[in-house]
Amino acid sequence: MNTKDKGAISQFIEKHYLHFNAASVVDAAQTYEAKINNGSKMLVSLAGAMSTAELGKIFAEIIRQNKVHIISCTGANLEEDIMNLVAHSHYKRVPNYRDLTPKQEWDLLEQGLNRVTDTCIPEEEAFRRLQQHIFKIWKDAEEKGERYFPHEFMYKMLLSGVLEQYYEIDIKDSWMYAAAKANLPMVVPGWEDSTMGNIFASYVLKGELKASTMKSGIEYMTFLADWYTDNSENGIGFFQIGGGIAGDFPICVVPMLYQDMERIDTPFWNYFCQISDSTTSYGSYSGAVPNEKITWGKLDIDTPKFIIESDATIVAPLIFAYLLDM
């Protein structure tokens, strides 16, 4: 697409983002766009608290416009988008979070407010509101002898309409609702450490649910292996927001297929971009430069590689805006 056909945000970054991290933003966005325009598919991984940062305001449209084809996210991002959907007015912003004393933090806990940087998630209106509905869906599946992935249970809850009575934001701003409507493939590695994962574990401990009702991380990996194999004809790219398990888990599917399954015709990821604030040192995988991934059989020598060392809450919306011609 010619620059003149794009919107004001895209034209602004193309004009002013010319060097250093800024230039990487434009390069990464243009290459992402070129890849999907040429038939490649794209995985987006969400780490951190991107749902609480309300990334759904723009990411939902990326989903609707088929500019992402599979998502890997933490259990927190899976649930927190829905929490924001049903409890937005009960959230509390704490702009002076850097100045809080331990006593003030304790006071927030006693008010049922769980802090994520400058934003407090309300326990009763968010966690417990979802709990009563998701437990019924978990239990119904178990009684029928059915098993599903964590995100599939969330999709069922969203599509059932039981949460509509609580909606506090425009439904078009929920990326999870957009994903549910599209039945978008997803992997949620390490789901057990999320709030809903903890709640599910508590029911297992109390003998009210069986652990086997929830499909496992190994099953997510085997699902991803099949999905990658079935969708890699024109290549698959990897767009990573943050670090951690949301990125580490899915990127490993390529060396697993190539080395452990001995499928030597498995293509490498054909694009890689990470928005990261992790230090490139001290053995940090999240902070490793992309070239290190070549040695692990994840990226090829000529795979386009980008590292944007910046705040993902600033950078990701800019790149998505570019992809949407805004």
XYZ file of C-alpha atoms in Angstrom:
326
model
C 0.000 0.000 0.000
C 1.200 3.473 -0.825
C 1.875 5.686 2.195
C -0.671 8.239 0.980
C -3.389 5.567 1.322
C -2.691 5.188 5.014
C -4.071 7.224 7.867
C -2.550 9.984 9.964
C -0.914 7.714 12.567
C 0.823 5.592 9.926
C 1.989 8.637 8.006
C 3.251 10.244 11.205
C 5.444 7.319 12.205
C 6.763 6.885 8.667
C 7.752 10.568 8.629
C 9.208 10.879 12.120
C 10.282 7.389 13.241
C 13.519 7.275 11.289
C 16.244 6.052 13.645
C 17.039 3.707 16.534
C 14.055 2.053 18.268
C 11.662 4.316 16.383
C 12.938 3.071 13.033
C 12.556 -0.525 14.239
C 8.865 0.153 14.886
C 8.332 1.159 11.259
C 10.506 -1.630 9.847
C 8.728 -4.250 11.934
C 5.271 -2.937 11.000
C 6.023 -2.765 7.281
C 7.503 -6.265 7.226
C 4.564 -7.688 9.235
C 2.189 -6.159 6.697
C 4.193 -7.473 3.749
C 4.259 -10.995 5.171
C 0.502 -11.291 5.660
C -0.172 -9.616 2.313
C 1.946 -12.357 0.715
C -0.058 -15.119 2.363
C 1.926 -15.744 5.540
C 0.099 -16.312 8.802
C 1.035 -14.608 12.048
C 1.207 -15.670 15.684
C 0.921 -12.895 18.257
C 2.055 -13.611 21.814
C 0.787 -11.515 24.731
C 2.775 -11.351 27.946
C 2.635 -8.804 30.747
C -0.713 -7.225 31.564
C -1.695 -6.163 28.067
C -5.382 -6.928 28.637
C -5.487 -4.743 31.734
C -3.715 -2.096 29.635
C -6.829 -2.312 27.409
C -4.994 -3.465 24.300
C -8.344 -4.867 23.209
C -9.368 -1.399 22.016
C -7.197 -1.995 18.945
C -6.243 -5.685 19.063
C -9.876 -6.747 18.674
C -9.926 -5.077 15.263
C -6.680 -6.830 14.295
C -8.524 -10.091 14.992
C -11.633 -9.038 13.076
C -9.540 -8.058 10.057
C -7.704 -11.408 10.037
C -4.286 -9.874 10.655
C -3.488 -12.436 13.362
C -4.131 -16.139 12.920
C -3.232 -17.666 16.270
C -2.585 -16.213 19.720
C -0.348 -17.352 22.554
C -1.127 -15.581 25.801
C -0.719 -15.927 29.524
C -3.644 -17.046 31.637
C -3.752 -13.531 33.063
C -4.276 -11.941 29.646
C -6.899 -14.573 28.817
C -9.041 -13.670 31.818
C -8.248 -9.985 32.369
C -9.758 -8.874 29.083
C -13.052 -10.429 30.207
C -12.686 -8.926 33.679
C -12.317 -5.494 32.127
C -15.422 -6.203 30.038
C -17.621 -6.956 33.063
C -16.121 -4.785 35.816
C -14.520 -1.765 34.148
C -16.253 0.849 36.294
C -15.006 -0.846 39.473
C -11.326 -0.630 38.510
C -9.288 1.924 40.409
C -6.326 3.818 38.958
C -3.473 4.695 41.303
C -1.262 7.228 39.476
C 1.064 7.564 42.493
C 1.714 3.810 42.717
C 5.474 4.371 43.020
C 4.940 6.176 46.315
C 2.727 3.631 48.073
C 3.855 2.320 51.451
C 3.450 -1.352 52.418
C 0.555 -0.261 54.659
C -1.196 1.437 51.730
C -0.681 -1.707 49.640
C -2.255 -3.746 52.456
C -5.203 -1.338 52.534
C -5.790 -2.000 48.831
C -5.817 -5.729 49.538
C -8.395 -5.276 52.284
C -10.558 -3.302 49.849
C -10.425 -6.243 47.431
C -8.241 -4.334 44.977
C -5.368 -6.243 43.372
C -2.815 -3.832 41.884
C -1.138 -4.140 38.485
C 1.227 -1.149 38.338
C -1.173 1.828 38.331
C -4.400 -0.144 37.947
C -6.285 -2.113 40.608
C -8.520 -5.009 39.568
C -11.613 -5.388 41.806
C -11.752 -8.911 43.221
C -15.490 -9.166 43.864
C -16.733 -7.623 40.632
C -14.063 -9.203 38.417
C -12.718 -12.505 39.792
C -15.799 -13.660 41.691
C -18.246 -12.497 39.031
C -16.529 -14.708 36.483
C -16.052 -17.550 38.944
C -19.736 -18.298 39.429
C -20.320 -18.644 35.696
C -17.137 -20.419 34.644
C -17.521 -23.017 37.424
C -20.899 -24.021 36.033
C -19.392 -24.419 32.548
C -16.498 -26.464 33.958
C -18.892 -28.673 35.935
C -21.305 -29.181 33.052
C -18.463 -30.334 30.817
C -17.186 -32.740 33.461
C -20.621 -34.272 33.979
C -20.846 -34.885 30.230
C -17.374 -36.430 30.180
C -16.052 -33.581 28.019
C -12.643 -31.935 28.194
C -11.591 -28.549 26.807
C -8.681 -26.108 26.795
C -8.795 -23.091 29.149
C -9.512 -20.671 26.291
C -12.285 -22.910 24.944
C -14.107 -22.703 28.268
C -13.749 -18.912 28.145
C -15.084 -18.856 24.584
C -18.098 -20.897 25.718
C -18.784 -18.450 28.539
C -18.561 -15.403 26.269
C -20.678 -16.892 23.495
C -23.339 -18.197 25.902
C -24.442 -14.642 26.717
C -24.400 -15.148 30.503
C -22.066 -12.171 30.942
C -24.065 -9.686 28.865
C -25.865 -8.412 31.969
C -22.530 -7.131 33.296
C -20.997 -5.497 30.209
C -19.424 -2.148 31.094
C -17.454 -1.401 27.926
C -18.291 -1.561 24.247
C -18.119 -5.226 23.276
C -16.080 -4.304 20.171
C -13.208 -3.364 22.523
C -12.903 -6.892 23.946
C -10.274 -8.858 22.061
C -11.389 -12.085 23.736
C -14.928 -11.634 22.454
C -13.549 -10.988 18.953
C -11.418 -14.127 19.253
C -14.382 -16.177 20.515
C -16.577 -15.013 17.635
C -13.837 -15.985 15.182
C -13.036 -19.213 17.070
C -9.431 -18.097 16.753
C -6.836 -20.770 17.568
C -5.038 -20.090 20.836
C -2.519 -21.560 23.254
C -2.370 -20.508 26.900
C 0.800 -21.970 28.402
C 1.104 -21.994 32.184
C -2.612 -21.236 32.595
C -2.465 -22.746 36.074
C -0.769 -19.670 37.559
C -3.629 -17.350 36.571
C -6.453 -16.400 38.922
C -8.917 -18.705 37.165
C -6.255 -21.415 37.132
C -5.847 -21.040 40.889
C -9.628 -21.154 41.329
C -9.859 -24.312 39.200
C -7.096 -25.900 41.296
C -9.013 -25.033 44.480
C -12.053 -26.944 43.202
C -9.812 -29.912 42.423
C -8.403 -29.790 45.956
C -11.940 -29.682 47.360
C -12.941 -32.659 45.234
C -15.526 -30.695 43.256
C -13.748 -30.969 39.896
C -11.306 -33.362 38.285
C -7.998 -32.002 37.026
C -8.468 -34.009 33.822
C -11.489 -31.882 32.818
C -9.005 -29.183 31.792
C -6.764 -30.042 28.868
C -3.063 -29.713 29.669
C -0.041 -27.769 28.493
C 1.288 -30.845 26.705
C -1.983 -31.038 24.808
C -1.589 -27.354 23.902
C 1.853 -28.127 22.499
C 0.618 -31.058 20.426
C -2.290 -28.938 19.153
C 0.169 -26.200 18.190
C 2.402 -28.723 16.421
C -0.501 -29.863 14.268
C -1.659 -26.297 13.630
C 1.848 -25.193 12.597
C 2.223 -28.168 10.271
C -1.161 -27.529 8.649
C -0.678 -23.766 8.197
C 2.976 -23.276 7.237
C 2.684 -23.564 3.456
C 3.278 -19.822 3.004
C 5.175 -19.333 6.229
C 4.233 -18.275 9.745
C 5.541 -15.200 11.535
C 6.034 -14.554 15.233
C 5.108 -11.198 16.799
C 6.025 -11.200 20.483
C 4.776 -8.639 22.976
C 6.938 -8.902 26.087
C 8.780 -12.033 27.150
C 8.046 -15.000 29.362
C 6.139 -18.186 28.699
C 3.696 -16.625 26.237
C 6.607 -16.346 23.797
C 8.923 -19.104 25.010
C 6.307 -21.849 24.703
C 5.085 -21.453 21.115
C 8.396 -20.571 19.487
C 9.749 -23.990 20.551
C 7.281 -25.858 18.358
C 9.587 -25.504 15.338
C 12.698 -27.173 16.805
C 10.439 -29.809 18.380
C 8.998 -30.713 14.996
C 12.349 -30.511 13.218
C 14.586 -32.175 15.808
C 12.402 -34.331 18.040
C 9.840 -35.402 15.435
C 12.570 -35.492 12.764
C 10.336 -33.656 10.303
C 13.232 -32.011 8.532
C 10.966 -30.233 6.036
C 9.478 -28.093 8.834
C 9.974 -24.419 7.914
C 11.433 -21.959 10.391
C 9.388 -19.001 11.616
C 9.560 -16.589 8.671
C 9.339 -13.331 10.671
C 10.261 -12.405 14.219
C 9.633 -9.242 16.176
C 9.774 -8.726 19.908
C 8.818 -5.632 21.879
C 10.925 -5.999 24.985
C 12.327 -4.090 27.928
C 14.386 -7.057 29.136
C 18.140 -6.641 29.493
C 20.211 -8.444 26.867
C 22.441 -10.100 29.413
C 22.560 -12.356 32.473
C 21.220 -15.415 30.639
C 17.781 -13.894 30.119
C 15.946 -15.647 27.295
C 13.407 -12.825 27.104
C 16.302 -10.429 26.562
C 18.238 -12.606 24.117
C 18.871 -11.101 20.700
C 17.064 -12.927 17.869
C 20.284 -14.389 16.481
C 20.519 -16.640 19.548
C 17.306 -18.289 18.345
C 19.111 -19.428 15.197
C 21.290 -21.698 17.338
C 18.162 -23.335 18.778
C 16.614 -24.043 15.386
C 13.802 -21.502 15.693
C 14.801 -18.851 13.150
C 16.637 -19.115 9.848
C 19.678 -17.104 8.833
C 17.597 -14.787 6.647
C 14.445 -14.572 8.788
C 13.559 -10.860 9.185
C 14.329 -10.093 12.842
C 13.395 -7.053 14.910
C 13.868 -6.110 18.552
C 12.108 -2.971 19.747
C 13.451 -2.065 23.164
C 10.556 -0.064 24.493
C 7.246 -0.099 26.353
C 4.816 -2.498 24.680
C 1.803 -0.462 25.830
C 3.125 2.362 23.647
C 4.597 0.419 20.738
C 2.069 -2.377 20.112
C -0.866 0.011 19.451
C 1.305 1.956 16.980
C 2.195 -1.159 15.009
C -1.404 -2.372 15.056
C -2.557 1.083 13.936
C -0.165 0.810 10.975
C -1.576 -2.590 10.051
C -5.087 -1.118 10.179
C -4.056 1.841 7.954
C -4.920 4.285 10.719
